[in-house]
Short mmCIF file of C-alpha atoms and ligand atoms in Angstrom, two decimals:
data_model
loop_
_atom_site.label_atom_id
_atom_site.label_comp_id
_atom_site.label_asym_id
_atom_site.label_seq_id
_atom_site.Cartn_x
_atom_site.Cartn_y
_atom_site.Cartn_z
CA UNK Z 1374 -3.08 80.27 1.89
CA UNK Z 1375 -3.21 80.37 5.60
CA UNK Z 1376 -6.02 83.41 7.60
CA UNK Z 1377 -3.67 83.80 10.96
CA UNK Z 1378 -5.50 85.05 13.51
CA UNK Z 1379 -4.54 85.96 17.35
CA UNK Z 1380 -4.47 88.49 19.71
CA UNK Z 1381 -6.58 91.57 18.95
CA UNK Z 1382 -7.71 90.20 15.60
CA UNK Z 1383 -8.94 86.91 17.49
CA UNK Z 1384 -12.84 88.21 17.00
CA UNK Z 1385 -12.54 88.62 12.97
CA UNK Z 1386 -10.89 85.19 12.81
CA UNK Z 1387 -13.73 83.83 14.87
CA UNK Z 1388 -16.16 85.55 13.34
CA UNK Z 1389 -14.85 83.69 10.05
CA UNK Z 1390 -14.41 80.32 11.81
CA UNK Z 1391 -18.78 80.72 12.88
CA UNK Z 1392 -19.34 81.91 8.87
CA UNK Z 1393 -17.99 78.75 8.02
CA UNK Z 1394 -19.39 76.59 10.89
CA UNK Z 1395 -23.02 77.72 9.25
CA UNK Z 1396 -21.54 76.65 5.89
CA UNK Z 1397 -20.08 73.60 7.11
CA UNK Z 1398 -23.00 70.15 6.75
CA UNK Z 1399 -19.91 67.85 8.73
CA UNK Z 1400 -17.84 69.50 10.71
CA UNK Z 1401 -16.00 67.41 12.98
CA UNK Z 1402 -13.10 67.61 16.51
CA UNK Z 1403 -10.10 66.95 16.78
CA UNK Z 1404 -8.74 67.63 20.63
CA UNK Z 1405 -6.16 67.25 22.07
CA UNK Z 1406 -4.15 67.90 25.68
CA UNK Z 1407 -4.45 71.57 25.74
CA UNK Z 1408 -8.03 71.38 25.30
CA UNK Z 1409 -7.61 70.47 28.92
CA UNK Z 1410 -5.44 72.70 30.13
CA UNK Z 1411 -8.04 74.95 31.23
CA UNK Z 1412 -9.72 72.52 33.62
CA UNK Z 1413 -5.62 72.25 35.27
CA UNK Z 1414 -4.84 69.17 33.25
CA UNK Z 1415 -1.52 69.47 32.15
CA UNK Z 1416 -0.69 69.36 28.45
CA UNK Z 1417 2.59 67.37 27.58
CA UNK Z 1418 4.77 69.44 25.15
CA UNK Z 1419 2.88 73.00 25.70
CA UNK Z 1420 5.43 75.97 28.06
CA UNK Z 1421 4.43 73.45 31.38
CA UNK Z 1422 3.98 70.26 29.87
CA UNK Z 1423 4.01 66.43 31.40
CA UNK Z 1424 7.04 65.70 28.90
CA UNK Z 1425 9.35 68.66 29.63
CA UNK Z 1426 9.50 67.04 33.31
CA UNK Z 1427 9.45 63.43 33.37
CA UNK Z 1428 10.70 61.37 29.02
CA UNK Z 1429 7.11 59.18 28.23
CA UNK Z 1430 8.62 56.00 27.17
CA UNK Z 1431 10.10 55.62 31.08
CA UNK Z 1432 6.82 56.13 32.44
CA UNK Z 1433 4.12 55.60 30.15
CA UNK Z 1434 5.09 52.43 27.71
CA UNK Z 1435 4.16 48.65 27.85
CA UNK Z 1436 8.33 48.08 28.60
CA UNK Z 1437 7.53 50.03 31.84
CA UNK Z 1438 4.22 48.16 32.48
CA UNK Z 1439 5.81 45.17 32.31
CA UNK Z 1440 9.74 45.92 33.93
CA UNK Z 1441 8.92 48.32 35.97
CA UNK Z 1442 4.98 48.18 37.58
CA UNK Z 1443 5.53 50.19 40.75
CA UNK Z 1444 7.06 53.02 39.25
CA UNK Z 1445 3.81 52.61 35.62
CA UNK Z 1446 1.26 52.40 38.96
CA UNK Z 1447 2.91 55.03 40.75
CA UNK Z 1448 3.04 57.90 37.87
CA UNK Z 1449 -0.93 56.72 36.65
CA UNK Z 1450 -2.54 56.84 40.05
CA UNK Z 1451 -1.33 60.43 40.89
CA UNK Z 1452 -2.83 61.26 37.01
CA UNK Z 1453 -5.94 59.75 38.44
CA UNK Z 1454 -6.28 61.25 41.47
CA UNK Z 1455 -5.43 64.78 40.48
CA UNK Z 1456 -8.67 64.04 38.26
CA UNK Z 1457 -10.57 63.83 41.35
CA UNK Z 1458 -10.44 67.63 41.17
CA UNK Z 1459 -11.04 68.55 37.73
CA UNK Z 1460 -13.95 69.37 35.58
CA UNK Z 1461 -14.67 70.56 32.24
CA UNK Z 1462 -14.65 74.05 31.17
CA UNK Z 1463 -17.12 76.13 29.44
CA UNK Z 1464 -15.09 75.65 26.43
CA UNK Z 1465 -16.23 71.28 27.06
CA UNK Z 1466 -19.94 72.29 27.52
CA UNK Z 1467 -19.94 74.58 24.66
CA UNK Z 1468 -18.77 72.12 22.09
CA UNK Z 1469 -21.15 69.54 23.91
CA UNK Z 1470 -23.86 72.27 23.01
CA UNK Z 1471 -22.81 72.58 19.42
CA UNK Z 1472 -23.02 68.55 18.92
CA UNK Z 1473 -27.30 68.79 20.41
CA UNK Z 1474 -27.70 71.18 17.97
CA UNK Z 1475 -25.99 69.18 15.26
CA UNK Z 1476 -23.65 71.98 14.42
CA UNK Z 1477 -20.96 69.22 15.44
CA UNK Z 1478 -21.00 65.86 14.35
CA UNK Z 1479 -18.18 64.06 16.67
CA UNK Z 1480 -15.07 65.25 18.38
CA UNK Z 1481 -11.98 62.78 18.43
CA UNK Z 1482 -9.91 63.59 21.12
CA UNK Z 1483 -6.76 62.45 22.40
CA UNK Z 1484 -7.06 63.01 25.95
CA UNK Z 1485 -7.70 60.81 28.01
CA UNK Z 1486 -9.63 62.33 30.65
CA UNK Z 1487 -13.15 61.64 29.79
CA UNK Z 1488 -14.51 65.53 29.86
CA UNK Z 1489 -15.82 65.46 26.36
CA UNK Z 1490 -18.06 63.04 27.49
CA UNK Z 1491 -19.10 64.74 31.36
CA UNK Z 1492 -19.59 67.90 29.09
CA UNK Z 1493 -22.70 66.18 26.93
CA UNK Z 1494 -20.82 65.11 24.50
CA UNK Z 1495 -22.12 62.01 23.25
CA UNK Z 1496 -19.86 61.09 20.42
CA UNK Z 1497 -16.54 61.01 21.06
CA UNK Z 1498 -13.71 58.92 19.66
CA UNK Z 1499 -11.55 58.57 22.25
CA UNK Z 1500 -8.21 57.73 20.32
CA UNK Z 1501 -6.04 57.06 23.45
CA UNK Z 1502 -8.88 55.63 25.96
CA UNK Z 1503 -10.01 56.93 28.89
CA UNK Z 1504 -7.42 57.09 32.94
CA UNK Z 1505 -11.00 56.46 34.88
CA UNK Z 1506 -11.56 52.56 34.12
CA UNK Z 1507 -9.53 50.14 34.70
CA UNK Z 1508 -8.60 46.82 32.92
CA UNK Z 1509 -6.24 43.63 33.81
CA UNK Z 1510 -3.47 43.62 30.86
CA UNK Z 1511 -3.39 40.30 31.53
CA UNK Z 1512 -7.14 38.34 31.09
CA UNK Z 1513 -8.63 41.43 30.25
CA UNK Z 1514 -11.29 41.71 32.46
CA UNK Z 1515 -12.73 45.39 33.26
CA UNK Z 1516 -10.87 46.19 37.27
CA UNK Z 1517 -12.32 48.47 40.14
CA UNK Z 1518 -10.38 51.66 40.03
CA UNK Z 1519 -10.02 51.06 43.57
CA UNK Z 1520 -8.04 47.74 43.05
CA UNK Z 1521 -5.08 49.61 41.10
CA UNK Z 1522 -5.11 52.48 43.51
CA UNK Z 1523 -3.95 50.38 46.40
CA UNK Z 1524 -1.88 48.16 44.56
CA UNK Z 1525 -4.73 44.72 44.36
CA UNK Z 1526 -4.03 41.64 41.87
CA UNK Z 1527 -6.97 41.29 39.19
CA UNK Z 1528 -9.93 39.63 40.82
CA UNK Z 1529 -10.57 37.70 38.46
CA UNK Z 1530 -7.18 36.38 37.84
CA UNK Z 1531 -5.31 36.72 40.53
CA UNK Z 1532 -2.11 38.60 38.60
CA UNK Z 1533 -0.54 41.55 39.46
CA UNK Z 1534 -1.64 43.43 36.23
CA UNK Z 1535 -4.59 46.03 36.52
CA UNK Z 1536 -3.87 49.61 34.55
CA UNK Z 1537 -5.65 52.06 33.23
CA UNK Z 1538 -7.82 52.02 29.83
CA UNK Z 1539 -5.25 53.98 28.22
CA UNK Z 1540 -3.28 54.05 25.31
CA UNK Z 1541 0.40 53.25 26.02
CA UNK Z 1542 3.68 54.23 24.25
CA UNK Z 1543 4.25 50.83 22.20
CA UNK Z 1544 0.87 50.27 21.79
CA UNK Z 1545 -1.96 50.25 19.14
CA UNK Z 1546 -4.97 52.79 19.55
CA UNK Z 1547 -8.42 51.19 19.60
CA UNK Z 1548 -9.47 49.58 16.48
CA UNK Z 1549 -13.64 50.51 16.91
CA UNK Z 1550 -12.37 54.66 18.06
CA UNK Z 1551 -9.95 54.79 15.53
CA UNK Z 1552 -11.88 53.38 12.33
CA UNK Z 1553 -14.77 55.60 13.58
CA UNK Z 1554 -13.06 58.88 14.08
CA UNK Z 1555 -11.40 58.30 10.12
CA UNK Z 1556 -14.48 57.84 8.71
CA UNK Z 1557 -15.82 60.27 10.44
CA UNK Z 1558 -12.54 62.80 9.55
CA UNK Z 1559 -12.61 61.34 5.51
CA UNK Z 1560 -16.86 63.05 5.16
CA UNK Z 1561 -15.97 65.86 7.17
CA UNK Z 1562 -16.12 69.09 5.43
CA UNK Z 1563 -14.77 71.16 8.05
CA UNK Z 1564 -12.08 70.12 10.77
CA UNK Z 1565 -11.51 72.32 13.73
CA UNK Z 1566 -8.33 71.02 15.51
CA UNK Z 1567 -8.07 71.91 18.90
CA UNK Z 1568 -5.17 71.41 21.84
CA UNK Z 1569 -2.44 69.99 20.03
CA UNK Z 1570 0.73 69.34 18.80
CA UNK Z 1571 0.28 67.34 16.24
CA UNK Z 1572 3.01 65.31 16.91
CA UNK Z 1573 2.26 62.11 17.68
CA UNK Z 1574 1.48 59.12 14.93
CA UNK Z 1575 -1.14 58.15 14.03
CA UNK Z 1576 -3.25 60.53 15.58
CA UNK Z 1577 -1.57 63.52 13.69
CA UNK Z 1578 -2.43 61.69 10.13
CA UNK Z 1579 -6.01 62.51 10.69
CA UNK Z 1580 -5.95 66.02 9.91
CA UNK Z 1581 -4.91 64.82 5.92
CA UNK Z 1582 -7.82 62.84 5.76
CA UNK Z 1583 -10.49 65.86 5.79
CA UNK Z 1584 -11.32 67.39 2.47
CA UNK Z 1585 -13.01 69.80 3.72
CA UNK Z 1586 -11.74 72.96 5.22
CA UNK Z 1587 -9.08 72.97 8.23
CA UNK Z 1588 -8.75 74.83 11.46
CA UNK Z 1589 -6.22 75.91 13.91
CA UNK Z 1590 -7.64 76.58 17.50
CA UNK Z 1591 -4.44 76.36 19.90
CA UNK Z 1592 -2.06 78.89 21.29
CA UNK Z 1593 0.92 78.24 19.69
CA UNK Z 1594 1.23 77.99 16.19
CA UNK Z 1595 2.23 74.14 15.55
CA UNK Z 1596 1.52 73.24 12.50
CA UNK Z 1597 4.58 72.80 9.63
CA UNK Z 1598 3.25 71.41 6.86
CA UNK Z 1599 -1.28 70.70 7.28
CA UNK Z 1600 -2.40 73.85 5.10
CA UNK Z 1601 -4.97 74.75 7.46
CA UNK Z 1602 -7.41 77.49 5.92
CA UNK Z 1603 -8.11 79.68 9.45
CA UNK Z 1604 -5.38 79.63 12.41
CA UNK Z 1605 -6.89 80.79 15.96
CA UNK Z 1606 -4.18 80.84 18.28
CA UNK Z 1607 -5.27 81.67 21.70
CA UNK Z 1608 -6.42 79.62 24.47
CA UNK Z 1609 -9.62 77.12 23.40
CA UNK Z 1610 -11.65 78.19 26.22
CA UNK Z 1611 -11.43 81.98 25.53
CA UNK Z 1612 -11.82 81.51 21.74
CA UNK Z 1613 -15.13 78.83 22.03
CA UNK Z 1614 -16.78 81.59 23.89
CA UNK Z 1615 -16.11 83.40 21.39
CA UNK Z 1616 -17.21 81.54 19.00
CA UNK Z 1617 -20.77 80.68 20.66
CA UNK Z 1618 -21.37 84.14 20.30
CA UNK Z 1619 -20.07 84.65 16.76
CA UNK Z 1620 -22.71 82.20 16.02
CA UNK Z 1621 -25.61 83.42 17.24
P1 OAD G 2778 0.91 68.00 23.33
O1 OAD G 2778 0.91 68.48 24.90
O2 OAD G 2778 1.61 67.58 22.17
O3 OAD G 2778 0.27 69.48 22.70
C1 OAD G 2778 -0.63 70.60 23.80
C2 OAD G 2778 -0.77 71.36 22.48
O4 OAD G 2778 -2.15 72.37 23.03
C3 OAD G 2778 -0.01 72.77 22.39
O5 OAD G 2778 1.14 73.05 21.00
C4 OAD G 2778 -0.19 73.57 23.80
O6 OAD G 2778 0.68 74.67 23.21
C5 OAD G 2778 -1.73 73.69 23.31
N1 OAD G 2778 -2.57 74.62 24.30
C6 OAD G 2778 -2.22 74.39 26.27
N2 OAD G 2778 -2.94 74.80 26.11
C7 OAD G 2778 -3.64 75.38 25.13
C8 OAD G 2778 -5.27 75.96 25.83
N3 OAD G 2778 -5.66 76.12 26.83
N4 OAD G 2778 -5.29 76.41 24.37
C9 OAD G 2778 -5.31 75.84 23.27
N5 OAD G 2778 -4.32 75.15 23.03
C10 OAD G 2778 -3.50 74.87 24.19
O7 OAD G 2778 -0.63 67.67 23.47
P2 OAD G 2778 -0.72 66.80 23.06
O8 OAD G 2778 -1.14 66.68 20.84
O9 OAD G 2778 -2.68 66.67 22.79
O10 OAD G 2778 -0.51 60.28 24.05
O11 OAD G 2778 -0.64 65.42 22.57
C11 OAD G 2778 -0.80 63.61 22.04
C12 OAD G 2778 -0.42 62.56 23.10
O12 OAD G 2778 1.05 62.68 23.01
C13 OAD G 2778 -1.18 62.62 24.40
O13 OAD G 2778 -2.31 61.86 23.75
C14 OAD G 2778 -0.05 61.92 25.02
C15 OAD G 2778 1.13 61.75 24.59
O14 OAD G 2778 2.07 61.43 24.49
C16 OAD G 2778 -0.85 59.14 24.76
O15 OAD G 2778 0.02 59.22 25.70
C17 OAD G 2778 -0.10 57.90 24.08
#
């Protein structure tokens, strides 16, 4: 049976999570775009989500990259330039502290912002890549961000094929990151899922691989068939702050 806590009852739910964390030996975290909204990066399917305004298949797909590079580059340049102004929020730092103290083992994330690493987490599996690094889609060589933003050709092969290192619709996930996340989640006795609609395959299959307890921290209830043991409905940053206090 799922225990759901929201609003005034959140402190009670947080205390339960703190106890579960103390009991667990291998806790893993899975995050999505809702983890970054308090750092002012919009999510995709939430209230002000990016995909409510733009169809992802129109801008973030390998077909658009090949057929309408101008649109593709404009969309990603804007997203990259916004990142200059964002920083990890308190929730990211709390997760970094939890990893440093061995309370969580790793973070598997769908986020391409790099904020978990920036906050200090070391074991981060970036399942959808990282928007802050650029490669050439033709020769595979790493490239300078400035060249992508300035619409330059690849300095290595001369093709106009620079792109961020993110997974586009129509592409497979990075193999090593996926295998590592899958292996850690299979080993986990607690999986804390934070800020994701769990709508996107294959990452939405990962919660099913944990044989341990499943906890959701999300602004809204997104679950249809996951069997979460505990749900804390609210903002990730605020709940993690409460959790940090409850854990001590
Ligand atoms: P979504 O936008 O689908 O879901 C984000 C979830 O976080 C929603 O349920 C929000 O209600 C919730 N949320 C928003 N702010 C929150 C906050 N402060 N605290 C807690 N929850 C909050 O994002 P993802 O599930 O990450 O893929 O989306 C998965 C993938 O879809 C993305 O990685 C991206 C997108 O297409 C690619 O681009 C390949």
